[in-house]
XYZ file of C-alpha atoms in Angstrom:
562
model
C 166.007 -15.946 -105.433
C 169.131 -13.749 -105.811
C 171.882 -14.817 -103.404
C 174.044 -12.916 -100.307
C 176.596 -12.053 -103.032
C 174.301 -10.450 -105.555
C 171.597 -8.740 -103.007
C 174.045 -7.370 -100.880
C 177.740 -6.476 -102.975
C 177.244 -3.453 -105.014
C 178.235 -3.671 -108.701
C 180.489 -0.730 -110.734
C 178.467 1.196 -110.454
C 176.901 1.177 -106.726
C 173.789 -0.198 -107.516
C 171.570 -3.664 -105.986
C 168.216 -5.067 -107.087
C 166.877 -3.127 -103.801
C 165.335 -1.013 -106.441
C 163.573 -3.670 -108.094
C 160.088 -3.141 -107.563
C 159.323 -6.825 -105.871
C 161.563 -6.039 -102.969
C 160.234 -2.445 -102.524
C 156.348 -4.163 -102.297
C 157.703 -5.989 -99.363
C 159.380 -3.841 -97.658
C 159.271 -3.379 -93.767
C 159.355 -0.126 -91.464
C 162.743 0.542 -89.848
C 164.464 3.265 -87.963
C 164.995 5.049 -91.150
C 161.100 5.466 -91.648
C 160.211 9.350 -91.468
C 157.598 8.768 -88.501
C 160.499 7.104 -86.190
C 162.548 10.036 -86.919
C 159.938 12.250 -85.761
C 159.286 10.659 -82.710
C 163.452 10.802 -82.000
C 163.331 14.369 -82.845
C 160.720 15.024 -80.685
C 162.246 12.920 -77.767
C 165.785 14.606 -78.520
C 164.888 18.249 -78.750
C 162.037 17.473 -75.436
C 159.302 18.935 -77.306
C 156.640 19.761 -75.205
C 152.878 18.959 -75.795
C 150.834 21.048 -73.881
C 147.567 20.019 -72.420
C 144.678 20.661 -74.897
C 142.307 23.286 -74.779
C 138.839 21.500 -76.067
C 135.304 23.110 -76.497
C 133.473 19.448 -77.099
C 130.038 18.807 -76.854
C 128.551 15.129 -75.163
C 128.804 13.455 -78.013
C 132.225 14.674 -78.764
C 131.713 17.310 -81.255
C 133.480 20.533 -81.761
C 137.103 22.346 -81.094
C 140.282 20.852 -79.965
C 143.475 22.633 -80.099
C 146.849 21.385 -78.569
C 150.160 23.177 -79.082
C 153.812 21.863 -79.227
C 156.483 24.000 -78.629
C 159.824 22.639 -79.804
C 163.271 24.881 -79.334
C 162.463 26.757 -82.442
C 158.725 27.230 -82.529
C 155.440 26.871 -81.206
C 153.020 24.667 -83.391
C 149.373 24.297 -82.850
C 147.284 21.464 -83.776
C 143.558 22.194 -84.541
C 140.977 19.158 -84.947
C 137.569 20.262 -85.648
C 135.017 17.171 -85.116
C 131.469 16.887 -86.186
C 128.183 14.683 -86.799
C 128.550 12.783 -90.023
C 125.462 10.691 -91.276
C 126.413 6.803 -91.791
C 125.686 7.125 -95.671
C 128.174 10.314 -95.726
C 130.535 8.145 -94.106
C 133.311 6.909 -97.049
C 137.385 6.937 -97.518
C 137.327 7.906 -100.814
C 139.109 11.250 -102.128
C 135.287 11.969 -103.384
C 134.375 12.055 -99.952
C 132.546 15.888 -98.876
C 132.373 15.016 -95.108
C 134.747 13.440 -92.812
C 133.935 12.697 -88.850
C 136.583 15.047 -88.069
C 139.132 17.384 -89.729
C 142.845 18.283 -88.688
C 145.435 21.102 -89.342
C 148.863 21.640 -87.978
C 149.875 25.504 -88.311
C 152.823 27.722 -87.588
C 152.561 29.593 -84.006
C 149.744 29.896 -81.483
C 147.006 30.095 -82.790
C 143.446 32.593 -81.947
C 139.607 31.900 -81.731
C 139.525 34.051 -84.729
C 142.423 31.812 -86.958
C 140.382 28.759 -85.833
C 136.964 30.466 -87.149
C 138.148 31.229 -90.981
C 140.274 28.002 -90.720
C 137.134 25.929 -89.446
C 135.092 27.456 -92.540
C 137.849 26.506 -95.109
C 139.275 22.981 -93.404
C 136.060 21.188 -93.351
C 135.905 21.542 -97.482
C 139.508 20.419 -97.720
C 140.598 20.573 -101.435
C 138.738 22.842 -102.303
C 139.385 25.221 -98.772
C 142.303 27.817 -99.116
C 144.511 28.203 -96.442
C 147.325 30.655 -95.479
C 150.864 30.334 -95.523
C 150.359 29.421 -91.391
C 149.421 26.235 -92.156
C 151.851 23.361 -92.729
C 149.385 20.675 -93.094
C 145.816 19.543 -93.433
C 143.945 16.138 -93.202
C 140.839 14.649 -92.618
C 139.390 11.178 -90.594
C 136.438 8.773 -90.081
C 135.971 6.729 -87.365
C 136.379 3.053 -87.606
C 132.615 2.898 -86.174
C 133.206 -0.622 -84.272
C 136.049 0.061 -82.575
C 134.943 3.620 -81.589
C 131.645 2.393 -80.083
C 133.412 -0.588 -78.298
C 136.064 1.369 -76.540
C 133.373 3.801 -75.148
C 131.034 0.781 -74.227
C 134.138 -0.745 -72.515
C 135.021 2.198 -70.621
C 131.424 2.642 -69.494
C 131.507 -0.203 -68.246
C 134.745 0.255 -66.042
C 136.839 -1.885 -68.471
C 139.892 -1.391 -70.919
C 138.952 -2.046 -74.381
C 139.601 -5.665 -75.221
C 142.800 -7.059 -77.108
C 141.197 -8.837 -79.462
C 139.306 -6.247 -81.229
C 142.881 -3.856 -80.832
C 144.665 -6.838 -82.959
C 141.717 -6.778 -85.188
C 141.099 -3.588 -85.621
C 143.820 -1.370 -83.840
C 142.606 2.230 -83.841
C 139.679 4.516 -83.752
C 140.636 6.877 -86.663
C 141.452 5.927 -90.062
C 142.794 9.235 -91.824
C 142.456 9.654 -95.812
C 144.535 12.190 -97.425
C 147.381 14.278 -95.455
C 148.206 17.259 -97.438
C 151.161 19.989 -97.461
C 153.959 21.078 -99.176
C 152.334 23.984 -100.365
C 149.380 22.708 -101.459
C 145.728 24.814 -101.301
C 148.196 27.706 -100.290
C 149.612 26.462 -97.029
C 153.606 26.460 -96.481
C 155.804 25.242 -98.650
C 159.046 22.712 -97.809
C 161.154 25.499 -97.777
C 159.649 27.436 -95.274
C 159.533 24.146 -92.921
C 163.386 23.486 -93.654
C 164.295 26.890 -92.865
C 161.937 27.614 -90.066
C 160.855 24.591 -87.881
C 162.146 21.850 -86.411
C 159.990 19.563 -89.072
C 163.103 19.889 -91.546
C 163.035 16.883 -93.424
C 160.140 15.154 -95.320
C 157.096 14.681 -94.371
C 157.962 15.208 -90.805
C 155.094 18.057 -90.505
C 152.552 15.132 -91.736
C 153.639 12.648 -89.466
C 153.077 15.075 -86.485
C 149.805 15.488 -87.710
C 148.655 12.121 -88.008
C 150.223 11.752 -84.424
C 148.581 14.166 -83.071
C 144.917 12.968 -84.331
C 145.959 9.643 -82.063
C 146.380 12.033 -79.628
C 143.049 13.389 -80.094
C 141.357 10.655 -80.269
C 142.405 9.331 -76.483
C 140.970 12.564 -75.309
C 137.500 12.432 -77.201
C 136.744 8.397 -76.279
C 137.213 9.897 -72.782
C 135.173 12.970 -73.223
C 132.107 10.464 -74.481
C 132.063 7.608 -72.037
C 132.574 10.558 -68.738
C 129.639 11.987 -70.410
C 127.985 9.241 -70.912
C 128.322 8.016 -67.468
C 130.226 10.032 -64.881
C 132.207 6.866 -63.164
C 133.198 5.635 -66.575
C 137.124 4.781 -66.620
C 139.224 6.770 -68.647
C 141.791 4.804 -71.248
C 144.748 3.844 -69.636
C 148.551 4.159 -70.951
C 148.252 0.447 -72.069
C 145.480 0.890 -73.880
C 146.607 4.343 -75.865
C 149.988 2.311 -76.660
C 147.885 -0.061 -78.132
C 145.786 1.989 -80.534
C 147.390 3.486 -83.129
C 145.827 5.787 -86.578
C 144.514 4.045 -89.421
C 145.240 5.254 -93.017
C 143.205 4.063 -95.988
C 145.490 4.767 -99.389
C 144.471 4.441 -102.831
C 146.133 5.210 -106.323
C 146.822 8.794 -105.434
C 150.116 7.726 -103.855
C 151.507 5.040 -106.279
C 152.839 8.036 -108.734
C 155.017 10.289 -105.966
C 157.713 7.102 -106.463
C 158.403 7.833 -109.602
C 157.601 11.121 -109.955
C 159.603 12.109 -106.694
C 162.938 9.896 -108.000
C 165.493 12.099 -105.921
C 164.497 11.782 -102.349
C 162.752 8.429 -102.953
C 166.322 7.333 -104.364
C 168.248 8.702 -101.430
C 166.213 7.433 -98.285
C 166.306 3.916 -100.187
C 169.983 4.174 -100.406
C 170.415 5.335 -96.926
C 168.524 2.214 -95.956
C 171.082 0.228 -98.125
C 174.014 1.673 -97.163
C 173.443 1.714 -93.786
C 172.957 -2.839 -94.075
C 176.331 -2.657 -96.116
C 178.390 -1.270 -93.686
C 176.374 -3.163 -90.660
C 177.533 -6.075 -92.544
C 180.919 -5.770 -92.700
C 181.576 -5.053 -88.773
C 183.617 -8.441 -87.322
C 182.222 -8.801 -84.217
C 178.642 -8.661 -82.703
C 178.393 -8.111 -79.035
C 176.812 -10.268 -76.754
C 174.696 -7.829 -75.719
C 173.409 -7.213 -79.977
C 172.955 -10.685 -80.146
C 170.528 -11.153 -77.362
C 168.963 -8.482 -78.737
C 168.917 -9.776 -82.495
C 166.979 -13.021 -80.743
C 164.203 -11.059 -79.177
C 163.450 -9.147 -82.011
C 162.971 -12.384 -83.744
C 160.468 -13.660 -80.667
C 158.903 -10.287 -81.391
C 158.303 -10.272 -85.056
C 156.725 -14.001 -85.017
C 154.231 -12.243 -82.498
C 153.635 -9.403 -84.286
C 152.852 -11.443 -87.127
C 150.700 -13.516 -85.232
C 148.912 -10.181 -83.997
C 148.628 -8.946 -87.832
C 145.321 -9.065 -88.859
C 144.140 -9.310 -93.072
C 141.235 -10.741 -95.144
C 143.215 -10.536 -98.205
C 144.186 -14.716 -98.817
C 147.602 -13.117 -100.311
C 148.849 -11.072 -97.975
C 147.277 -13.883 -94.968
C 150.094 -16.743 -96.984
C 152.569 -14.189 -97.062
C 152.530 -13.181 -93.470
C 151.715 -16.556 -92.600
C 154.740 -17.922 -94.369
C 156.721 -15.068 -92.781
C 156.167 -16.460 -89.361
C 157.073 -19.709 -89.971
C 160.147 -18.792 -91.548
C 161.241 -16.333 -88.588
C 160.117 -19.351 -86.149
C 162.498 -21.095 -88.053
C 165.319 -19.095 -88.351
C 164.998 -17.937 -84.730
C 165.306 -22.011 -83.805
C 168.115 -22.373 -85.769
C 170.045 -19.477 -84.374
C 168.994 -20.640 -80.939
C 171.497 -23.531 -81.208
C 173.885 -21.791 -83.183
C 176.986 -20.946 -81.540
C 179.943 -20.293 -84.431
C 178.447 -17.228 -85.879
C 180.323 -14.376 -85.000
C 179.538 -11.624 -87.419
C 175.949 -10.290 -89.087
C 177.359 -11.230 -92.749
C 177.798 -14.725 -91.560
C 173.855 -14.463 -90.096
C 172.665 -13.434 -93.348
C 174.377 -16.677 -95.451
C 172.670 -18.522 -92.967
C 169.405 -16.456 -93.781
C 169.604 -17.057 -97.569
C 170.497 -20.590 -97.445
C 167.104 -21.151 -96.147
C 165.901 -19.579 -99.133
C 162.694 -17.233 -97.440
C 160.364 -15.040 -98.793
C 160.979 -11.491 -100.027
C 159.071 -9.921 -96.838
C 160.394 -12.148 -94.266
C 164.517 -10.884 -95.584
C 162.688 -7.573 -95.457
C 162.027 -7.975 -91.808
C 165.131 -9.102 -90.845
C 166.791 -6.553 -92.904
C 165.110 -3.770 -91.185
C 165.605 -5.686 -87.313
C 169.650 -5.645 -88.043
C 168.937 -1.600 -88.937
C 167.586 -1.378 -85.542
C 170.352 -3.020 -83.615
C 172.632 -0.284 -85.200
C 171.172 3.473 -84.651
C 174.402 5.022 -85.287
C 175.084 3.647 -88.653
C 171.318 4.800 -89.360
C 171.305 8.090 -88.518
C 174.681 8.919 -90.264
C 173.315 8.098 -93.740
C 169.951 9.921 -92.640
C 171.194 12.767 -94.654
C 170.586 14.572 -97.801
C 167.455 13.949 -97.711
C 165.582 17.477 -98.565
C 166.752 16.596 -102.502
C 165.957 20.013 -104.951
C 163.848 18.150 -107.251
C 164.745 20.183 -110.490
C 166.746 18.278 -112.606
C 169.475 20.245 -114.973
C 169.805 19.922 -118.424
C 173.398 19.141 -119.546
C 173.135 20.255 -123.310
C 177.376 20.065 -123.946
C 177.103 16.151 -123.004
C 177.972 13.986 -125.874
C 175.626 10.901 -126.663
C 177.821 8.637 -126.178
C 178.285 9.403 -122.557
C 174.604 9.467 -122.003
C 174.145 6.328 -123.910
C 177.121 4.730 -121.239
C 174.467 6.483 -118.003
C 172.080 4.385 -119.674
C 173.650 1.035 -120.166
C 174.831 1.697 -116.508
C 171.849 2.706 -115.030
C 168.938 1.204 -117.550
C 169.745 -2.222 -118.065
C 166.588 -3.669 -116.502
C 164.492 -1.982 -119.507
C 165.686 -4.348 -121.472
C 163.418 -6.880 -120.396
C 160.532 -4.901 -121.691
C 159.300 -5.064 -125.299
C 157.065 -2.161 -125.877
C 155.771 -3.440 -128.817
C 153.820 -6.279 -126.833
C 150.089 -5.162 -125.472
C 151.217 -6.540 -122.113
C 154.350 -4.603 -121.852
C 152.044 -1.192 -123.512
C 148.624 -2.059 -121.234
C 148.233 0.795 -118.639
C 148.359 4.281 -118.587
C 148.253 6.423 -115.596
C 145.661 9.388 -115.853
C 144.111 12.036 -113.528
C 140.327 11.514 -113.241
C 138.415 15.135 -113.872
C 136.564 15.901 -110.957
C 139.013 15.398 -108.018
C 142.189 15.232 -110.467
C 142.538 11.668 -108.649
C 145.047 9.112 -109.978
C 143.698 6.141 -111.977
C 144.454 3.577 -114.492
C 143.074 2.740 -117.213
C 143.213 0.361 -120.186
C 144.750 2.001 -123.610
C 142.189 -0.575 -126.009
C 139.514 -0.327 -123.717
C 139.187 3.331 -121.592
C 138.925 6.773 -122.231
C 140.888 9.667 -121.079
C 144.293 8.661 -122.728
C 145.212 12.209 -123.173
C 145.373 13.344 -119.386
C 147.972 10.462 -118.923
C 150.660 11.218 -116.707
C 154.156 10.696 -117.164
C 154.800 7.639 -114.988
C 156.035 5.053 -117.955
C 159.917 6.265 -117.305
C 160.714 2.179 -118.236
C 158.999 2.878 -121.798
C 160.382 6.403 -122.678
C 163.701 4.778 -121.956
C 163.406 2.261 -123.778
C 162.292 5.019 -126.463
C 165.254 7.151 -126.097
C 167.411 4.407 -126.470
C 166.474 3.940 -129.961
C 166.588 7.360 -131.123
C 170.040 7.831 -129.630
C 171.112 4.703 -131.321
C 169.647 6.099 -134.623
C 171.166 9.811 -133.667
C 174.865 8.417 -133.661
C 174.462 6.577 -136.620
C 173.814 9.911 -138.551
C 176.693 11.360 -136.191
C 174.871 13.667 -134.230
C 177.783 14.239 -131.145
C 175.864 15.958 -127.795
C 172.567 16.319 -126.154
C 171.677 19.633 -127.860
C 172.006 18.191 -130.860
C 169.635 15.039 -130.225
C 166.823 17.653 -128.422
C 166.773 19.676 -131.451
C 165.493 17.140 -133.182
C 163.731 15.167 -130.687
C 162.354 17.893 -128.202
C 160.147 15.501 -126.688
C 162.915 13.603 -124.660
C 164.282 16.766 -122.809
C 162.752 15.423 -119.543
C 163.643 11.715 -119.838
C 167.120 12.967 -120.764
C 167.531 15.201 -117.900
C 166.095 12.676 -115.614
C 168.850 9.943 -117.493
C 171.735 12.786 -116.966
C 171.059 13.345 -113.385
C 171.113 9.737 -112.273
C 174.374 9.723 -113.838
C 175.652 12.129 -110.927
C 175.114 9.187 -108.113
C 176.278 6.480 -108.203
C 174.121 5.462 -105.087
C 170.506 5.766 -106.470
C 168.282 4.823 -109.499
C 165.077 4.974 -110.811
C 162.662 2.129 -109.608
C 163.143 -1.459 -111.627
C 159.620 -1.311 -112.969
C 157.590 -0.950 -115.818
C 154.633 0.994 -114.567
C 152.494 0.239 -117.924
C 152.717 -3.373 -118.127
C 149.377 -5.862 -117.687
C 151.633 -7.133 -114.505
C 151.722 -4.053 -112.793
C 151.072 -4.163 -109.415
C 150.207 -0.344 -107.526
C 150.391 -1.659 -104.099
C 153.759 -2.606 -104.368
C 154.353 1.288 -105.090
C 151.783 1.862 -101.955
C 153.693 -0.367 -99.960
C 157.324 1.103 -100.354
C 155.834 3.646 -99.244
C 153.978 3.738 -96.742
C 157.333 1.303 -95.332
C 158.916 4.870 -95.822
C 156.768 6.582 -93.692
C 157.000 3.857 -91.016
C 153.290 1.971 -91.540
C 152.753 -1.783 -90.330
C 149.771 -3.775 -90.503
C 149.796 -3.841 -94.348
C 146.110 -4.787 -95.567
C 145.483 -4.902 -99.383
C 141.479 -4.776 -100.161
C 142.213 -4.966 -103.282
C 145.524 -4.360 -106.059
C 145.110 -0.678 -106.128
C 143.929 0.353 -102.561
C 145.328 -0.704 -98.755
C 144.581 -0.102 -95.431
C 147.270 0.204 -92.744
C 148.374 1.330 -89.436
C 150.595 4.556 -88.023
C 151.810 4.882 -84.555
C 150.528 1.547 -83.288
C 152.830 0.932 -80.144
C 154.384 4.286 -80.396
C 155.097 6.243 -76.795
C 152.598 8.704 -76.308
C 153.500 12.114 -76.253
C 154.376 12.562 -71.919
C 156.646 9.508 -72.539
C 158.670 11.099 -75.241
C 161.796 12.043 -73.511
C 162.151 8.748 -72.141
C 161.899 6.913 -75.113
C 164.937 4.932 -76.158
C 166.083 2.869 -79.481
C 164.658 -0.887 -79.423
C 163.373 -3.628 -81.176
C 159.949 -2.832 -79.397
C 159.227 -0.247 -81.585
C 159.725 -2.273 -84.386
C 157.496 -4.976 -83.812
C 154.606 -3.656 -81.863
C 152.744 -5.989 -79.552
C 149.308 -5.635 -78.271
C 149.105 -6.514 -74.623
């Protein structure tokens, strides 16, 4: 394991093995994950959430529309729910029918909108939607938990903790689609128009918001059901959070997405550097720092998997927080966080556990956060530089590409995978090159292999003393985009491509799922398998009255059931 001096001190050219792909698959939420900074936003700016207008039958199907008016806009939030046969019921993007259906759209919204939007929302992919809508999504119900809370509140009784830590919501969504997609609005519109101006802000609302809905229609049932049934109280909505279940479809936007992936991962980075070199830490921070570590080792405790890898890792994590928060316990000569964090990799932990602590000292310091939580709404299109000579690109390279050198594409385990988009629902899979079919709809994920590619052919270019880029493209038109992805990493010094080889037998896609669904601010990380997870959103979050009081802490960090 790499030590303080080589994890956390930037070399020439600004960059740290935080972009090696083993760190990434353990990373932790933080106050730099885009669903925190909604929730700020939201508390900031007061948005209000206005109290829904619902058509739902007994058994809780039907219309549900809630609107939030921020100080730019008025959104509405339409959930359409229905009766879905048990052998419907499935997560998978082939799914045709989903318990209920979601969309977030621009302005209030009529009983007309909601008719032609009802009619396109429950086909979802293939629906078309106008330019009104910023997002879609769809969700089943996590059966169990569903039919317990209702029993419970039947009953008279709050649903019980145990199955929350075991289970811990009653939606799990699948897909959450915008950006333009089907015909709905594009980024730019949301940058320029709404308060949802940075990335995936509008989708995080949205899978908010079906939490939200889901309080309301437990309720709706068990009143129904019985008319002195209880109603969920604040506890109990704190405590349930939304599920996600995400496959392969994700892994690629990582690598595919480089610019605002390599930004919000730098952010993250920067902000630890400069936490790291303040002197002093209050006493206040300190006490602080110590109850976040009481915290994570119950979270942990409270974090529920059936995968045996995952279970040692998390298990591992809490002993080595429990043991770390001892030692710190009796410690009184530390004075400053760098000093913590020698004392952290002395002890020599696991990759999630420094993750964890990483993102608890990002939580002590909001201010140092939120000024590198810029620059985030990256134009993607990266410009050719024809005039630049090879040997500058070849210098990029060295600079930025070292860690392809550890990859020899001439090996079948460096050369195993390629990534390809399955015909019917254009979903991402893998596949074996001596073994499966559909080689020619790969994808371009392998950026560790065309690398490793161009390097040879510029080596072989200057030999025969050809100078620039236009040059080397003329003869060798196929590396225009691995160039221009090479050239603009050049510009920044602060971010880089992801240290991974994407092909390789070794691969493993739910590190790429992990990073991020850290990045969108997920806990309870649940593999089912190495190329699809399950996971949690909003689990502990402040529900939606409670947002103007809510205030930066390690509580929202480290979620507890109680």
């Amino acid at each position: 394991m790499s030590t303080i001096s080589l994890e956390m001190k930037k070399n020439t050219k600004g960059q740290t093995s935080n972009f090696n792909i083993k760190r990434l698959g353990n990373l932790f939420p933080s106050n730099l994950s885009f669903n925190r900074k909604l929730l700020e936003k939201a508390s900031k700016e007061r948005w209000e959430f206005k109290e829904a207008k619902a058509c739902l039958s007994a058994d809780g199907f039907g219309r549900y529309v809630v609107e939030v008016i921020t100080p730019t806009e008025t959104l509405s939030f339409i959930a359409f729910s229905q009766y879905l046969a048990p052998e419907n019921r499935t997560d998978r993007v082939i799914a045709v029918a989903w318990d209920v259906v979601f969309a977030l759209c621009y302005g209030k919204v009529t009983e007309e909108f909601c008719d032609e939007l009802q009619s396109n929302l429950t086909k979802q992919e293939s629906g078309r939607y106008s330019s009104r809508v910023l997002c879609i999504s769809r969700a089943n119900k996590s059966v169990r938990m569903f039919e317990k809370v209702i029993d419970a509140l039947i009953k008279g009784e709050q649903p019980c903790k145990g199955d929350i830590i075991k289970i811990g919501y009653l939606y799990r969504t699948t897909a959450v689609y915008g950006n333009g997609k089907f015909g709905m609005a594009d980024f730019k519109f949301l940058i320029k128009n709404t308060s949802l101006n940075f990335p995936f802000a509008a989708q995080m609302l949205t899978v908010y918001l079906v939490r939200e809905f889901s309080y309301y229609q437990v309720n709706h049932i068990a009143k129904n059901k019985n008319k002195i049934a209880v109603t969920l109280s604040d506890n109990s909505k704190q405590n349930l959070g939304i599920g996600n279940s995400t496959g392969l479809g994700m892994a690629p936007f990582l690598i595919k997405h480089s610019k605002p992936v390599g930004h919000w991962i730098a952010a993250r980075e920067n902000s630890l550097l400069e936490i790291l070199q303040r002197e002093n830490i209050s006493e206040s921070k300190w006490e602080e720092f110590i109850t976040g570590l009481k915290l994570a080792i119950i979270f942990f405790e409270q974090t529920y998997t059936d995968n045996e890898l995952q279970k040692n890792t998390n298990t591992k994590t809490k002993k080595e927080l429990h043991s770390f928060y001892k030692r710190l316990k009796v410690t009184t000569s530390i004075s400053d966080w760098k000093s913590i964090f020698e004392k952290l990799y002395s002890l020599k932990i696991n990759l999630q556990t420094q993750e964890v602590i990483i993102s608890l000292l990002l939580e002590l310091h909001p201010e140092i956060c939120d000024s590198f939580f810029v620059n985030l709404n990256q134009d993607e299109d990266f410009q050719l530089i024809p005039q630049m000579s090879l040997k500058h690109l070849s210098i990029i390279i060295k600079s930025h590409y070292s860690w392809v050198d550890q990859y020899d594409f001439d090996k079948p385990s460096d050369d195993y995978y390629f990534w390809y988009y399955s015909e019917n629902k254009e979903e991402p899979r893998l596949g074996i090159k001596t073994e499966d079919a559909g080689i020619e709809n790969q994808m371009p994920i392998g950026i560790a292999k065309e690398i490793s590619y161009c390097i040879k052919l510029l080596e072989r270019s200057i030999d025969n003393e050809i100078e620039n880029v236009a040059e080397f493209l003329g003869v060798h038109p196929r590396m225009r985009s691995i160039v221009k992805r090479i050239q603009y990493m050049g510009q920044d010094e602060n971010i880089s491509d992801i240290h991974m080889n994407a092909l390789g037998e070794d691969v493993l896609p739910t590190d790429l799922l992990r990073c991020k669904l850290a990045l969108l601010g997920a806990t309870k990380f649940d593999p089912k398998s190495d190329r699809w997870v399950k996971v949690t959103f909003f689990q502990g979050a402040p529900l939606s009255k409670d947002l103007p009081k809510m205030k930066h802490g390690v509580e929202h960090l480290f979620p507890i059931i109680k």
